[in-house]
Amino acid sequence: MGVLIAALVGAPTPVWKRLINFAFAVLVASAPLHASRVFAAGATGAQTSENKAGESAPEKAAPLPSLVEILEAADRTDTLEREARKRFGDGARLKAATEDIDAAEEALVVAAKAVDASAPGRVQVLALIDLATEVRTHADKLRAITEQIGARVRAYDADLDRMNELDKDWVLRIETARLRRAPPELQKRLDAVPARLAGLAREVTRRRDANLAVLERASRVLGRLNAIVQDAGEQRERLLETLRTVRTEPLWRATPRREGTDYALAWTAAELDQVRTYVVNNAVTLGTVAVVAFVLGYLLMAGARAKLARDPRHDPETDLARMLFRSPLFSALFIALTAVVWRSPDAPVVYVGAMLTLIVVVTAFLVVTIIGHKAVLSLYVLAAALVLNWFQVGLDALPLSGRVALIVQCSAVAAALWLDLRRGRIANQVALLPPRLMAMVVRGSIALLMAAVVVDIVGYLGLARLLRDGVLRMLGLGLVLNLVGRLLYGLILVSLRSWVAQSSRIVQSRADSILSTAGLAIRGLAIAGWATGTLIAFRSVNFFDWLQGAVTDAKIEVGTVTLSLSAVLLCLAIVVATYYTVKAVRLLLEVEVLPRLSLTSASSFVVSATTRYLLTVAGLILAMAALGIDFSRVTLLVSAIGVGIGFGLQNVVNNFVSGLLLLGERVINVGDTVQVGSLTGVVNRIGVRSSTVRTFHGAEVIVPNSDLTSKEVVNFTLSDRHRRLDIAVGVGYGSDPDKVVQLLIDVAKSRPEVLSWPAPVAAFIGFGDSALDFRLQVWVANYEEGLQTETALRIAILARFKAEGIEIPFPQRDINIRSVTGSITPPAPL
């Protein structure tokens, strides 16, 4: 078809001849297709005549594109070219990626010689850790490079696909434009499109291939880096296992040997040189982090100290925070050191160990001098032991001196802990754990330290070093986490008392609850971090892998249903998270958000209740999904539950549906004064099953929701809270009724509680036995003010009648004596 059209485009011919030739070419090109259809129709004798006729009928030729469609295709081509050429500026990025790959390959060469097999085991472990850290850094860079270049290659392939799609029909578009007598400028633009597309395709292909070459190289090097990281981890685990089981002769049988002092000094000098080299090479980054963290920490601590200085309260939390912020300089130094360790790029193990030891020393000083911790001996001895432990790799090269140093370390720390514990200087201080549990931890640490001394003397060096390192690092980590928790708690305490926090209604009403919850959360996180760090300190990292595998592999079978323990734990976590989320959202809405909006109490309750129910339902759906429940397979169970509900739970469902109706229709709202039968009171709560009505005597009555929807309920405050008061009064028979009516109206109008509309009404309602009966009717704005307003009106009426000389008569009765037995003696004169 394309060849025929191209032949028609050749020599200049008249337009009518071109049209005839083009139509003939289309007919010739489609003839084989029509013939095959006819042959197929004739070969199928089982078909009806209608199907035969339909199949043998020739298809209509596709309509030629209009000039507008051709112009739109040209615009799409221009857009495609612009988008593709935007990606051509990747030369600098490819060059940078190539440099990173070269550096990674150099790291591969260095990695082969990074570990000295003749060095002591602890030295090899440290070298393997540094090697894995450096290789992992290069691997992360290459992983990012592969992602970026892969996305670019996919974009180039998409561009080529779009070019092929556009180029497919350009010959037809060009010839159609000529047949439709397109303007010369448009025709010239269309004639140039195929060549432009071909050139663009060649350039895109070249750049895609260049990116693919870099991608292939990066992927290959990345695979080698990952293999090195994996091998280093496996080799490190083997060395650690070997170190844990190192054994030598007992100390009393140790033979004198060369101490290896030169090696120990050389190793210590190499460690110090490694730390110095790292600090020099990263001086700008480390200095910037240290200065920024120190300045921000100092300003924060100084502001907290000034805030607490103006606070007149002297409760234990405030006093502890006041002591903690008493010296902002040292607190800021602690924050700066922590930030430097956290933000140190690709730091070697020796540097990290030195910084962590320095943090423990600063922490011990802060805890003793500022907070006033009484366990001075234990804290200082622990800091000294950790400083000595930093040089332990060099000391391990000394066969006899290293063992003696271990005994001295463990004995000194155990003795200090025992003395402070006996004097009550540890258990009675503020710590992560309760006093009794903290005392148990200290006693366990003392036992482990003494066990390390014993096994060292016996000759089990690996176990002795493991116990010593684990206990010292555990205690140091606990000390640091305790200080961090105290700092965070003090900052939260100060922030809750700031003017910004005090503008919150939640803080105003529940500051103590927020503070206690924050304290529990901080303590929980600190304890979790301490437990994790303790496992790492005792080289029990495999415990986490074992725990993960145990949780993943454990199954719970309930009948024919099998649930994994991980799914059950995830379900429980979702349920707990949903519970606390609902509580937090309810507190936020009812205390903070909704009172600030111009909503009625009923509308606020509906918003809060609806939000809580939606969150609860969403949490339950997520919990069921975590268990792997397929909702499409529980139709039978739902039907059975529906039958059970229809018979056994109809009252519960009735009350539940009634609660939903109450929330939806809002004929009864929280705060309304209602009367249900003989019960009158204020609605305090509308639940999904029942509602609470508080009577005027203070009793709270639980009313099923079905009673509120099926029985007659009088709502005194449904549309508004206006209330009419009826006050009956009687006057003597000699009083002027018109004057009494006017006086009653005047008294009602004089009271500010009485509404002017509807206006007060006074009426003469009848003749009583002893008085003329009148009634005063007035309206008040608030239902709750009815009793007070009635009392005030009666007092005012009594005073006005007294001033006007109108008598409120006593009841009068005439007594007729029909018969008397005996004589009646008149009373003696007074």
Short mmCIF file of C-alpha atoms in Angstrom, two decimals, residues 551-761:
data_model
loop_
_atom_site.label_atom_id
_atom_site.label_comp_id
_atom_site.label_asym_id
_atom_site.label_seq_id
_atom_site.Cartn_x
_atom_site.Cartn_y
_atom_site.Cartn_z
CA VAL A 551 6.59 -14.85 64.61
CA THR A 552 6.42 -15.39 60.86
CA ASP A 553 6.43 -19.19 61.01
CA ALA A 554 4.13 -19.64 64.02
CA LYS A 555 0.61 -20.70 63.10
CA ILE A 556 -2.61 -20.67 65.08
CA GLU A 557 -5.17 -23.26 64.04
CA VAL A 558 -8.83 -22.73 64.88
CA GLY A 559 -10.74 -25.64 63.45
CA THR A 560 -10.02 -25.68 59.73
CA VAL A 561 -8.80 -22.07 59.75
CA THR A 562 -5.06 -21.41 60.05
CA LEU A 563 -3.83 -17.98 61.06
CA SER A 564 -0.24 -16.83 61.27
CA LEU A 565 0.95 -15.31 64.51
CA SER A 566 2.22 -12.26 62.65
CA ALA A 567 -1.28 -11.64 61.26
CA VAL A 568 -2.81 -11.96 64.72
CA LEU A 569 -0.26 -9.55 66.21
CA LEU A 570 -0.85 -7.10 63.36
CA CYS A 571 -4.60 -7.36 63.95
CA LEU A 572 -4.16 -6.64 67.66
CA ALA A 573 -1.88 -3.72 66.87
CA ILE A 574 -4.51 -2.26 64.52
CA VAL A 575 -7.23 -2.68 67.16
CA VAL A 576 -5.12 -0.96 69.83
CA ALA A 577 -4.12 1.81 67.43
CA THR A 578 -7.77 2.29 66.45
CA TYR A 579 -8.82 2.51 70.10
CA TYR A 580 -6.31 5.20 70.96
CA THR A 581 -6.89 7.03 67.68
CA VAL A 582 -10.62 7.21 68.38
CA LYS A 583 -9.94 8.54 71.87
CA ALA A 584 -7.50 11.16 70.57
CA VAL A 585 -9.84 12.27 67.78
CA ARG A 586 -12.76 12.50 70.19
CA LEU A 587 -10.72 14.64 72.57
CA LEU A 588 -9.53 16.86 69.73
CA LEU A 589 -13.02 17.36 68.31
CA GLU A 590 -15.01 17.78 71.51
CA VAL A 591 -12.51 19.94 73.39
CA GLU A 592 -10.52 21.81 70.76
CA VAL A 593 -12.20 21.99 67.36
CA LEU A 594 -15.97 21.87 67.71
CA PRO A 595 -16.27 24.42 70.56
CA ARG A 596 -14.51 26.96 68.33
CA LEU A 597 -17.11 26.51 65.59
CA SER A 598 -20.53 28.09 65.60
CA LEU A 599 -22.33 24.79 66.10
CA THR A 600 -25.02 23.77 68.51
CA SER A 601 -24.25 21.15 71.11
CA ALA A 602 -26.42 18.69 69.21
CA SER A 603 -24.57 19.26 65.93
CA SER A 604 -21.23 18.96 67.69
CA PHE A 605 -22.28 15.65 69.20
CA VAL A 606 -23.42 14.31 65.83
CA VAL A 607 -20.09 15.27 64.20
CA SER A 608 -18.08 13.70 67.01
CA ALA A 609 -20.15 10.52 67.18
CA THR A 610 -20.17 10.02 63.41
CA THR A 611 -16.40 10.49 63.20
CA ARG A 612 -15.82 8.00 66.01
CA TYR A 613 -18.10 5.39 64.46
CA LEU A 614 -16.46 5.75 61.04
CA LEU A 615 -12.97 5.40 62.52
CA THR A 616 -14.07 2.37 64.53
CA VAL A 617 -15.59 0.66 61.50
CA ALA A 618 -12.50 1.45 59.40
CA GLY A 619 -10.25 0.02 62.13
CA LEU A 620 -12.30 -3.17 62.34
CA ILE A 621 -12.20 -3.61 58.57
CA LEU A 622 -8.42 -3.15 58.57
CA ALA A 623 -8.08 -5.61 61.46
CA MET A 624 -10.11 -8.21 59.60
CA ALA A 625 -8.08 -7.60 56.45
CA ALA A 626 -4.88 -8.11 58.50
CA LEU A 627 -6.19 -11.54 59.50
CA GLY A 628 -6.60 -12.38 55.84
CA ILE A 629 -10.38 -12.59 55.95
CA ASP A 630 -11.90 -12.54 52.46
CA PHE A 631 -15.16 -10.63 52.72
CA SER A 632 -16.49 -12.27 49.57
CA ARG A 633 -16.32 -15.69 51.30
CA VAL A 634 -18.19 -14.86 54.47
CA THR A 635 -21.62 -14.44 52.91
CA LEU A 636 -22.94 -17.60 54.57
CA LEU A 637 -21.56 -16.51 57.94
CA VAL A 638 -23.17 -13.10 57.60
CA SER A 639 -26.48 -14.74 56.70
CA ALA A 640 -26.28 -17.00 59.76
CA ILE A 641 -25.47 -14.04 61.96
CA GLY A 642 -28.43 -12.21 60.45
CA VAL A 643 -30.76 -15.08 61.40
CA GLY A 644 -29.33 -15.11 64.93
CA ILE A 645 -29.80 -11.38 65.18
CA GLY A 646 -33.36 -11.69 64.01
CA PHE A 647 -34.22 -14.07 66.87
CA GLY A 648 -31.85 -13.59 69.79
CA LEU A 649 -30.51 -10.08 69.34
CA GLN A 650 -33.56 -8.26 68.10
CA ASN A 651 -33.70 -5.93 71.11
CA VAL A 652 -30.03 -5.05 70.74
CA VAL A 653 -30.42 -4.40 67.03
CA ASN A 654 -33.60 -2.44 67.66
CA ASN A 655 -31.79 -0.19 70.10
CA PHE A 656 -28.81 0.12 67.74
CA VAL A 657 -30.97 1.14 64.79
CA SER A 658 -32.92 3.50 67.03
CA GLY A 659 -29.64 5.12 68.08
CA LEU A 660 -28.70 5.64 64.45
CA LEU A 661 -32.13 7.17 63.81
CA LEU A 662 -31.72 9.52 66.74
CA LEU A 663 -28.35 10.65 65.46
CA GLY A 664 -29.66 11.05 61.93
CA GLU A 665 -33.04 12.67 62.55
CA ARG A 666 -31.79 14.79 65.47
CA VAL A 667 -35.23 15.04 67.07
CA ILE A 668 -33.47 14.52 70.41
CA ASN A 669 -30.04 16.03 70.99
CA VAL A 670 -27.56 16.15 73.80
CA GLY A 671 -28.56 18.94 76.18
CA ASP A 672 -32.29 18.77 75.41
CA THR A 673 -34.79 18.69 78.25
CA VAL A 674 -37.17 15.81 77.60
CA GLN A 675 -39.99 13.94 79.27
CA VAL A 676 -40.37 10.21 78.60
CA GLY A 677 -43.37 8.89 80.48
CA SER A 678 -42.86 9.94 84.09
CA LEU A 679 -39.16 10.67 83.56
CA THR A 680 -38.07 14.28 83.05
CA GLY A 681 -34.49 15.42 82.70
CA VAL A 682 -31.66 16.54 80.43
CA VAL A 683 -30.14 14.25 77.78
CA ASN A 684 -26.44 13.77 78.62
CA ARG A 685 -25.46 11.16 76.05
CA ILE A 686 -26.85 9.39 73.01
CA GLY A 687 -25.14 6.07 72.38
CA VAL A 688 -25.62 3.34 69.84
CA ARG A 689 -27.60 1.20 72.28
CA SER A 690 -28.93 3.50 75.00
CA SER A 691 -29.02 7.12 76.07
CA THR A 692 -28.48 8.78 79.42
CA VAL A 693 -30.99 11.23 80.90
CA ARG A 694 -30.03 13.18 84.01
CA THR A 695 -33.04 14.06 86.15
CA PHE A 696 -33.38 17.33 88.02
CA HIS A 697 -32.64 15.42 91.22
CA GLY A 698 -29.19 14.48 89.88
CA ALA A 699 -29.91 10.83 89.08
CA GLU A 700 -28.74 9.45 85.71
CA VAL A 701 -31.24 7.13 84.07
CA ILE A 702 -30.25 4.76 81.26
CA VAL A 703 -33.03 4.81 78.66
CA PRO A 704 -33.04 2.31 75.74
CA ASN A 705 -33.01 4.08 72.40
CA SER A 706 -36.07 2.15 71.29
CA ASP A 707 -38.11 3.90 74.00
CA LEU A 708 -37.06 7.28 72.63
CA THR A 709 -38.20 6.37 69.12
CA SER A 710 -41.34 4.32 69.83
CA LYS A 711 -42.87 6.10 72.82
CA GLU A 712 -44.26 9.60 73.16
CA VAL A 713 -41.41 11.95 74.05
CA VAL A 714 -41.90 15.56 75.07
CA ASN A 715 -38.91 17.68 74.04
CA PHE A 716 -39.04 21.04 75.76
CA THR A 717 -36.05 22.41 73.86
CA LEU A 718 -36.22 20.90 70.36
CA SER A 719 -36.54 24.00 68.15
CA ASP A 720 -35.51 26.59 70.76
CA ARG A 721 -34.97 26.90 74.48
CA HIS A 722 -37.84 29.35 75.13
CA ARG A 723 -40.18 28.50 77.99
CA ARG A 724 -43.53 29.91 79.08
CA LEU A 725 -44.12 30.54 82.77
CA ASP A 726 -47.62 30.55 84.30
CA ILE A 727 -47.95 32.35 87.64
CA ALA A 728 -51.33 32.16 89.44
CA VAL A 729 -52.25 34.82 92.00
CA GLY A 730 -55.43 35.68 93.93
CA VAL A 731 -56.55 39.10 95.32
CA GLY A 732 -59.33 40.20 97.58
CA TYR A 733 -62.86 40.66 96.29
CA GLY A 734 -62.67 44.40 96.83
CA SER A 735 -59.77 44.87 94.39
CA ASP A 736 -60.06 46.48 90.95
CA PRO A 737 -59.50 43.72 88.30
CA ASP A 738 -58.27 46.15 85.63
CA LYS A 739 -55.71 47.59 87.99
CA VAL A 740 -54.50 44.10 89.00
CA VAL A 741 -54.06 43.07 85.36
CA GLN A 742 -52.06 46.21 84.59
CA LEU A 743 -49.89 45.77 87.67
CA LEU A 744 -49.07 42.18 86.70
CA ILE A 745 -48.06 43.25 83.19
CA ASP A 746 -45.95 46.12 84.56
CA VAL A 747 -44.14 43.76 86.93
CA ALA A 748 -43.45 41.31 84.09
CA LYS A 749 -42.07 44.02 81.83
CA SER A 750 -39.76 45.27 84.55
CA ARG A 751 -37.86 41.97 84.66
CA PRO A 752 -34.94 41.67 82.14
CA GLU A 753 -35.33 37.89 81.92
CA VAL A 754 -38.85 38.22 80.45
CA LEU A 755 -39.00 38.39 76.66
CA SER A 756 -40.78 41.32 75.04
CA TRP A 757 -42.04 39.02 72.30
CA PRO A 758 -44.22 37.13 72.89
CA ALA A 759 -45.45 39.89 75.18
CA PRO A 760 -46.51 39.15 78.78
CA VAL A 761 -50.22 38.40 79.21
#
